[in-house]
mmCIF file of C-alpha atoms in Angstrom:
data_model
loop_
_atom_site.group_PDB
_atom_site.id
_atom_site.type_symbol
_atom_site.label_atom_id
_atom_site.label_comp_id
_atom_site.label_asym_id
_atom_site.label_seq_id
_atom_site.Cartn_x
_atom_site.Cartn_y
_atom_site.Cartn_z
ATOM 1 C CA PHE S 19 0.000 0.000 0.000
ATOM 2 C CA CYS S 20 1.194 3.529 -0.721
ATOM 3 C CA LEU S 21 0.148 7.075 -1.605
ATOM 4 C CA ASN S 22 -2.564 8.823 0.436
ATOM 5 C CA SER S 23 -6.076 9.016 -0.990
ATOM 6 C CA GLY S 24 -8.275 11.738 0.468
ATOM 7 C CA LYS S 25 -11.468 10.009 -0.709
ATOM 8 C CA TRP S 26 -10.407 6.644 0.753
ATOM 9 C CA ARG S 27 -8.816 8.314 3.820
ATOM 10 C CA GLY S 28 -5.541 6.399 3.597
ATOM 11 C CA GLY S 29 -3.134 4.353 1.536
ATOM 12 C CA VAL S 30 -4.183 2.582 -1.662
ATOM 13 C CA ALA S 31 -2.975 -0.573 -3.341
ATOM 14 C CA SER S 32 -0.005 -1.240 -5.587
ATOM 15 C CA ILE S 33 2.018 -4.339 -6.483
ATOM 16 C CA ALA S 34 5.736 -5.101 -6.293
ATOM 17 C CA PRO S 35 8.120 -8.040 -6.701
ATOM 18 C CA SER S 36 8.564 -10.163 -3.579
ATOM 19 C CA SER S 37 11.468 -12.305 -2.462
ATOM 20 C CA GLU S 38 9.148 -14.507 -0.391
ATOM 21 C CA ASP S 39 8.544 -18.068 -1.495
ATOM 22 C CA ASN S 40 5.078 -18.709 -2.969
ATOM 23 C CA ALA S 41 4.115 -15.030 -2.803
ATOM 24 C CA VAL S 42 0.703 -14.503 -4.412
ATOM 25 C CA ILE S 43 -1.346 -11.460 -5.400
ATOM 26 C CA TYR S 44 -5.069 -12.278 -5.595
ATOM 27 C CA GLY S 45 -7.287 -10.326 -7.943
ATOM 28 C CA LEU S 46 -9.327 -10.616 -11.106
ATOM 29 C CA VAL S 47 -8.838 -10.101 -14.839
ATOM 30 C CA ALA S 48 -11.196 -8.037 -16.990
ATOM 31 C CA ARG S 49 -11.345 -7.713 -20.771
ATOM 32 C CA LEU S 50 -11.371 -4.037 -21.740
ATOM 33 C CA SER S 51 -11.774 -2.334 -25.080
ATOM 34 C CA PRO S 52 -9.233 0.379 -26.023
ATOM 35 C CA GLU S 53 -11.877 2.979 -25.165
ATOM 36 C CA GLU S 54 -12.523 1.420 -21.750
ATOM 37 C CA LEU S 55 -8.797 1.230 -21.034
ATOM 38 C CA GLN S 56 -8.387 4.877 -21.962
ATOM 39 C CA LYS S 57 -11.216 5.804 -19.594
ATOM 40 C CA LEU S 58 -9.598 3.762 -16.819
ATOM 41 C CA ASP S 59 -6.288 5.553 -17.436
ATOM 42 C CA SER S 60 -7.992 8.841 -16.564
ATOM 43 C CA PHE S 61 -8.680 7.548 -13.020
ATOM 44 C CA GLU S 62 -5.122 6.293 -12.413
ATOM 45 C CA GLY S 63 -3.107 9.509 -12.459
ATOM 46 C CA CYS S 64 -0.373 8.388 -10.039
ATOM 47 C CA TYR S 65 -0.091 4.931 -11.597
ATOM 48 C CA ARG S 66 1.675 3.522 -14.649
ATOM 49 C CA LYS S 67 0.751 0.449 -16.692
ATOM 50 C CA GLU S 68 3.039 -2.587 -16.565
ATOM 51 C CA GLU S 69 2.857 -5.835 -18.498
ATOM 52 C CA VAL S 70 2.623 -8.933 -16.282
ATOM 53 C CA ASN S 71 1.774 -12.608 -16.635
ATOM 54 C CA VAL S 72 -1.196 -13.769 -14.567
ATOM 55 C CA LEU S 73 -2.581 -17.172 -13.633
ATOM 56 C CA VAL S 74 -6.291 -17.242 -14.428
ATOM 57 C CA GLY S 75 -8.511 -19.812 -12.746
ATOM 58 C CA ILE S 76 -8.519 -21.936 -9.616
ATOM 59 C CA PRO S 77 -7.006 -25.436 -9.496
ATOM 60 C CA ASP S 78 -9.362 -28.405 -9.095
ATOM 61 C CA ASN S 79 -7.934 -29.193 -5.657
ATOM 62 C CA ALA S 80 -8.350 -25.662 -4.255
ATOM 63 C CA ASP S 81 -10.214 -25.354 -0.957
ATOM 64 C CA SER S 82 -10.562 -22.850 1.866
ATOM 65 C CA THR S 83 -7.047 -23.631 3.120
ATOM 66 C CA SER S 84 -5.301 -23.562 -0.266
ATOM 67 C CA HIS S 85 -3.302 -20.500 -1.274
ATOM 68 C CA SER S 86 -1.875 -21.883 -4.523
ATOM 69 C CA PRO S 87 -3.235 -20.279 -7.692
ATOM 70 C CA GLY S 88 -3.524 -22.276 -10.881
ATOM 71 C CA GLY S 89 -5.086 -22.286 -14.313
ATOM 72 C CA SER S 90 -3.929 -20.659 -17.533
ATOM 73 C CA VAL S 91 -1.101 -18.139 -17.859
ATOM 74 C CA LEU S 92 -2.170 -15.002 -19.721
ATOM 75 C CA PRO S 93 -0.457 -11.680 -20.475
ATOM 76 C CA ALA S 94 -2.147 -8.711 -18.852
ATOM 77 C CA LEU S 95 -1.752 -5.059 -17.975
ATOM 78 C CA THR S 96 -1.757 -3.882 -14.379
ATOM 79 C CA TYR S 97 -1.452 -0.486 -12.720
ATOM 80 C CA VAL S 98 1.558 0.114 -10.465
ATOM 81 C CA ALA S 99 1.826 3.149 -8.183
ATOM 82 C CA GLY S 100 4.642 5.377 -9.421
ATOM 83 C CA SER S 101 3.935 7.150 -12.703
ATOM 84 C CA GLU S 102 6.418 8.557 -15.195
ATOM 85 C CA ASP S 103 5.604 12.010 -13.818
ATOM 86 C CA LEU S 104 7.035 10.795 -10.492
ATOM 87 C CA GLY S 105 10.259 9.612 -12.136
ATOM 88 C CA PHE S 106 9.394 5.945 -12.734
ATOM 89 C CA SER S 107 10.201 4.253 -16.037
ATOM 90 C CA VAL S 108 7.613 1.958 -17.588
ATOM 91 C CA GLY S 109 8.937 -1.578 -18.035
ATOM 92 C CA ALA S 110 12.481 -0.629 -17.053
ATOM 93 C CA GLY S 111 12.731 -3.280 -14.329
ATOM 94 C CA THR S 112 14.694 -0.888 -12.136
ATOM 95 C CA GLU S 113 14.324 -0.301 -8.399
ATOM 96 C CA PRO S 114 12.375 1.009 -6.656
ATOM 97 C CA TYR S 115 9.449 -0.653 -8.446
ATOM 98 C CA THR S 116 6.745 1.237 -6.561
ATOM 99 C CA LEU S 117 6.309 3.689 -3.677
ATOM 100 C CA PRO S 118 6.619 3.043 0.080
ATOM 101 C CA MET S 119 3.611 3.308 2.365
ATOM 102 C CA LYS S 120 2.938 6.785 3.754
ATOM 103 C CA VAL S 121 -0.181 5.967 5.728
ATOM 104 C CA PRO S 122 -2.008 2.640 6.239
ATOM 105 C CA PRO S 123 -5.158 1.901 4.243
ATOM 106 C CA SER S 124 -8.510 2.742 5.797
ATOM 107 C CA GLU S 125 -11.008 0.139 6.922
ATOM 108 C CA GLU S 126 -13.407 1.113 4.142
ATOM 109 C CA TYR S 127 -10.704 0.597 1.506
ATOM 110 C CA LEU S 128 -9.825 -2.832 2.903
ATOM 111 C CA VAL S 129 -13.526 -3.747 2.937
ATOM 112 C CA ALA S 130 -13.762 -2.715 -0.733
ATOM 113 C CA ILE S 131 -10.810 -5.003 -1.572
ATOM 114 C CA HIS S 132 -12.299 -7.816 0.499
ATOM 115 C CA GLY S 133 -15.651 -7.428 -1.266
ATOM 116 C CA MET S 134 -14.027 -7.806 -4.680
ATOM 117 C CA LEU S 135 -11.937 -10.806 -3.610
ATOM 118 C CA ARG S 136 -14.744 -12.741 -1.917
ATOM 119 C CA GLU S 137 -16.834 -12.393 -5.072
ATOM 120 C CA HIS S 138 -14.222 -14.187 -7.168
ATOM 121 C CA TRP S 139 -12.309 -16.476 -4.775
ATOM 122 C CA PRO S 140 -13.419 -19.383 -2.557
ATOM 123 C CA PRO S 141 -14.448 -18.571 1.048
ATOM 124 C CA GLY S 142 -11.574 -18.680 3.486
ATOM 125 C CA MET S 143 -8.842 -17.765 1.007
ATOM 126 C CA VAL S 144 -9.050 -13.999 1.463
ATOM 127 C CA GLU S 145 -10.421 -13.411 4.978
ATOM 128 C CA GLN S 146 -7.192 -11.658 5.966
ATOM 129 C CA ILE S 147 -5.282 -8.960 4.101
ATOM 130 C CA THR S 148 -1.609 -8.400 4.859
ATOM 131 C CA VAL S 149 -0.697 -4.711 4.798
ATOM 132 C CA ARG S 150 2.760 -4.287 3.256
ATOM 133 C CA SER S 151 5.072 -1.461 2.308
ATOM 134 C CA TYR S 152 7.740 -1.574 -0.418
ATOM 135 C CA GLU S 153 10.774 -0.472 1.570
ATOM 136 C CA LYS S 154 14.475 -0.060 0.954
ATOM 137 C CA ILE S 155 16.561 -2.624 2.813
ATOM 138 C CA PRO S 156 18.570 -0.700 5.469
ATOM 139 C CA THR S 157 21.634 -2.929 5.002
ATOM 140 C CA ALA S 158 21.750 -2.707 1.211
ATOM 141 C CA PRO S 159 25.221 -3.500 -0.208
ATOM 142 C CA SER S 160 27.387 -0.934 -1.933
ATOM 143 C CA ALA S 161 27.175 -0.312 -5.666
ATOM 144 C CA GLU S 162 30.447 -2.202 -6.156
ATOM 145 C CA ALA S 163 29.099 -5.227 -4.277
ATOM 146 C CA LEU S 164 25.945 -5.190 -6.377
ATOM 147 C CA VAL S 165 28.010 -5.148 -9.586
ATOM 148 C CA ASP S 166 30.095 -8.081 -8.318
ATOM 149 C CA SER S 167 26.990 -10.071 -7.343
ATOM 150 C CA CYS S 168 25.337 -9.429 -10.715
ATOM 151 C CA GLU S 169 28.469 -10.598 -12.535
ATOM 152 C CA ALA S 170 28.557 -13.728 -10.404
ATOM 153 C CA GLY S 171 25.018 -14.629 -11.465
ATOM 154 C CA PRO S 172 21.413 -13.654 -10.716
ATOM 155 C CA SER S 173 21.135 -16.154 -7.850
ATOM 156 C CA ASN S 174 23.650 -14.102 -5.848
ATOM 157 C CA HIS S 175 21.920 -10.781 -6.394
ATOM 158 C CA VAL S 176 20.855 -9.066 -3.176
ATOM 159 C CA PRO S 177 17.669 -7.001 -3.697
ATOM 160 C CA ARG S 178 17.781 -3.435 -2.440
ATOM 161 C CA TYR S 179 14.024 -3.274 -1.773
ATOM 162 C CA HIS S 180 11.541 -5.696 -0.262
ATOM 163 C CA CYS S 181 7.857 -5.981 0.667
ATOM 164 C CA GLU S 182 7.767 -5.349 4.407
ATOM 165 C CA ALA S 183 4.733 -6.598 6.336
ATOM 166 C CA ARG S 184 3.263 -3.871 8.545
ATOM 167 C CA GLY S 185 0.203 -5.686 9.862
ATOM 168 C CA THR S 186 -2.750 -7.936 9.099
ATOM 169 C CA TRP S 187 -6.376 -6.876 8.712
ATOM 170 C CA SER S 188 -9.174 -9.346 9.466
ATOM 171 C CA TYR S 189 -12.775 -9.002 8.342
ATOM 172 C CA PRO S 190 -15.143 -8.679 11.341
ATOM 173 C CA ALA S 191 -17.337 -11.517 12.555
ATOM 174 C CA CYS S 192 -20.310 -9.100 12.616
ATOM 175 C CA LYS S 193 -20.836 -6.250 10.156
ATOM 176 C CA SER S 194 -22.145 -4.107 13.003
ATOM 177 C CA ASP S 195 -18.509 -3.933 14.160
ATOM 178 C CA LEU S 196 -17.587 -2.023 11.001
ATOM 179 C CA GLY S 197 -17.256 1.736 11.044
ATOM 180 C CA LEU S 198 -19.898 3.785 9.241
ATOM 181 C CA GLN S 199 -17.536 4.460 6.329
ATOM 182 C CA ALA S 200 -16.865 0.744 5.821
ATOM 183 C CA LEU S 201 -20.579 -0.025 6.150
ATOM 184 C CA CYS S 202 -21.251 2.356 3.244
ATOM 185 C CA VAL S 203 -19.007 0.165 1.077
ATOM 186 C CA GLU S 204 -20.893 -2.968 2.136
ATOM 187 C CA VAL S 205 -24.241 -1.336 1.362
ATOM 188 C CA ALA S 206 -22.981 -0.313 -2.085
ATOM 189 C CA LEU S 207 -21.751 -3.884 -2.704
ATOM 190 C CA ALA S 208 -25.095 -5.336 -1.623
ATOM 191 C CA ARG S 209 -27.347 -3.033 -3.643
ATOM 192 C CA PRO S 210 -28.430 -3.936 -7.197
ATOM 193 C CA PRO S 211 -26.282 -2.086 -9.804
ATOM 194 C CA GLY S 212 -27.659 1.275 -10.862
ATOM 195 C CA THR S 213 -29.971 1.729 -7.876
ATOM 196 C CA SER S 214 -29.898 4.808 -5.677
ATOM 197 C CA PRO S 215 -29.445 4.997 -1.888
ATOM 198 C CA LEU S 216 -31.570 8.128 -1.638
ATOM 199 C CA PRO S 217 -34.868 8.887 -3.417
ATOM 200 C CA ASP S 218 -34.307 10.465 -6.865
ATOM 201 C CA GLY S 219 -30.541 10.525 -6.248
ATOM 202 C CA ASP S 220 -27.595 9.373 -8.336
ATOM 203 C CA PRO S 221 -26.335 5.771 -8.100
ATOM 204 C CA TRP S 222 -24.273 5.186 -4.962
ATOM 205 C CA VAL S 223 -20.649 5.479 -6.065
ATOM 206 C CA MET S 224 -17.681 4.552 -3.892
ATOM 207 C CA PRO S 225 -15.745 6.306 -2.485
ATOM 208 C CA ARG S 226 -17.475 9.500 -3.606
ATOM 209 C CA ASP S 227 -20.630 9.056 -1.562
ATOM 210 C CA ILE S 228 -19.037 7.857 1.692
ATOM 211 C CA ALA S 229 -18.470 11.317 3.172
ATOM 212 C CA PRO S 230 -21.941 12.778 2.387
ATOM 213 C CA VAL S 231 -23.790 9.660 3.603
ATOM 214 C CA VAL S 232 -21.786 9.436 6.836
ATOM 215 C CA GLY S 233 -22.107 13.188 7.322
ATOM 216 C CA ALA S 234 -25.893 12.952 7.007
ATOM 217 C CA LEU S 235 -26.068 10.078 9.504
ATOM 218 C CA GLU S 236 -23.862 11.913 12.013
ATOM 219 C CA ALA S 237 -26.026 15.030 11.682
ATOM 220 C CA ALA S 238 -29.001 12.826 12.570
ATOM 221 C CA GLY S 239 -27.218 11.648 15.725
ATOM 222 C CA ILE S 240 -25.833 8.344 14.414
ATOM 223 C CA GLN S 241 -22.189 8.054 15.440
ATOM 224 C CA SER S 242 -21.560 4.339 14.925
ATOM 225 C CA THR S 243 -22.846 1.306 13.038
ATOM 226 C CA LYS S 244 -24.124 -0.167 16.319
ATOM 227 C CA GLU S 245 -26.263 2.927 16.908
ATOM 228 C CA LEU S 246 -27.540 2.659 13.348
ATOM 229 C CA ALA S 247 -28.403 -1.022 13.910
ATOM 230 C CA ARG S 248 -30.521 -0.138 16.937
ATOM 231 C CA VAL S 249 -32.383 2.679 15.153
ATOM 232 C CA ILE S 250 -32.958 0.678 11.953
ATOM 233 C CA SER S 251 -34.286 -2.291 13.944
ATOM 234 C CA ARG S 252 -36.517 -0.116 16.133
ATOM 235 C CA ASP S 253 -37.965 2.499 13.772
ATOM 236 C CA PRO S 254 -36.485 3.516 10.388
ATOM 237 C CA VAL S 255 -39.114 6.267 10.134
ATOM 238 C CA GLU S 256 -37.529 7.943 13.157
ATOM 239 C CA LEU S 257 -34.150 7.953 11.388
ATOM 240 C CA ASN S 258 -35.596 9.412 8.189
ATOM 241 C CA SER S 259 -37.368 12.128 10.175
ATOM 242 C CA ALA S 260 -34.071 13.058 11.847
ATOM 243 C CA LEU S 261 -32.311 13.134 8.464
ATOM 244 C CA GLU S 262 -34.931 15.434 6.953
ATOM 245 C CA GLU S 263 -34.967 17.710 10.021
ATOM 246 C CA ASN S 264 -31.235 18.259 9.456
ATOM 247 C CA GLY S 265 -31.652 19.071 5.770
ATOM 248 C CA HIS S 266 -30.767 15.663 4.316
ATOM 249 C CA SER S 267 -32.747 13.271 2.137
ATOM 250 C CA ALA S 268 -34.418 10.281 3.718
ATOM 251 C CA LEU S 269 -33.065 6.790 3.123
ATOM 252 C CA GLY S 270 -34.946 4.836 0.471
ATOM 253 C CA GLN S 271 -36.758 1.583 1.194
ATOM 254 C CA GLU S 272 -34.152 -0.449 -0.697
ATOM 255 C CA THR S 273 -31.334 1.049 1.389
ATOM 256 C CA ILE S 274 -33.236 0.331 4.610
ATOM 257 C CA ARG S 275 -33.841 -3.251 3.464
ATOM 258 C CA VAL S 276 -30.135 -3.739 2.750
ATOM 259 C CA LEU S 277 -29.165 -2.204 6.095
ATOM 260 C CA LYS S 278 -31.530 -4.531 7.947
ATOM 261 C CA THR S 279 -29.958 -7.460 6.113
ATOM 262 C CA LEU S 280 -26.393 -6.398 6.906
ATOM 263 C CA ILE S 281 -26.726 -5.272 10.531
ATOM 264 C CA SER S 282 -29.070 -6.066 13.396
ATOM 265 C CA VAL S 283 -29.419 -5.549 17.129
ATOM 266 C CA ARG S 284 -28.878 -9.290 17.575
ATOM 267 C CA GLU S 285 -25.405 -8.952 15.999
ATOM 268 C CA GLU S 286 -24.650 -5.833 18.014
ATOM 269 C CA ASP S 287 -25.533 -7.581 21.283
ATOM 270 C CA SER S 288 -23.497 -10.694 20.507
ATOM 271 C CA GLY S 289 -20.377 -9.232 22.079
ATOM 272 C CA VAL S 290 -18.151 -10.486 19.251
ATOM 273 C CA SER S 291 -15.501 -7.956 18.339
ATOM 274 C CA GLY S 292 -14.838 -7.596 14.672
ATOM 275 C CA SER S 293 -12.631 -5.727 12.267
ATOM 276 C CA ALA S 294 -9.054 -5.816 13.443
ATOM 277 C CA TYR S 295 -5.866 -4.288 12.135
ATOM 278 C CA GLU S 296 -2.935 -5.814 13.962
ATOM 279 C CA SER S 297 0.330 -3.967 13.535
ATOM 280 C CA SER S 298 3.467 -6.018 13.148
ATOM 281 C CA GLN S 299 5.983 -3.222 13.375
ATOM 282 C CA GLU S 300 9.300 -4.456 14.692
ATOM 283 C CA THR S 301 10.803 -2.829 17.720
ATOM 284 C CA SER S 302 14.499 -2.515 18.374
#
């Protein structure tokens, strides 16, 4: 993770080479027309395109404990943080490959990644997300030593950068343990495409609509997902009245239905703690 997105309130994803054995990046492949790719380029200002080979498909023996990808190898394009405007060369294979982490990713961003992964990968394979930063190795050898190691053969090359684990994020046991921002992502994932969260409004777009929706709920006195669960279960009309009294649109029936499906007082009273980001920073 790197950069610092104001809309996502934290770091956003990139990829980088790893020296770890059996390192895997989970994701999905989409076929895009030249026009669609050009449109996508307009959203990726701090990223550059790189050609990579990807393994498409899941092996026949994959299960919830398997972390080995399989299937067909296909060429693909991916976006890597670090554009030419920032001094990175496309396809040069030089280091650094991407940017280090400035700030950790937000819960809502991790929930968005988790939502995409769980839609395309078997349950249990992506319940945790390791937060990593592409960092320079403090004990990197001198330039002369690197030249000597390269002449001796690639197996003796000591990389100057590595993917450093900073922590592990786990999806909560109950969605009522999510923050309001992360809940907005779950509602958007659960709603039929093209539908609107508010009457006569635009389709709910992430992350654009997180701040206005959360702001409206907070103005109505809702400070947490657990409070929202209690109000939704007790009387949604009361919530809509509070929203309208504070100058905001009422929640539509479809949004209320989705909220009731995602969160409930029963979950909130279960006492099970949920979303966790465990830091693994080393101490000296």
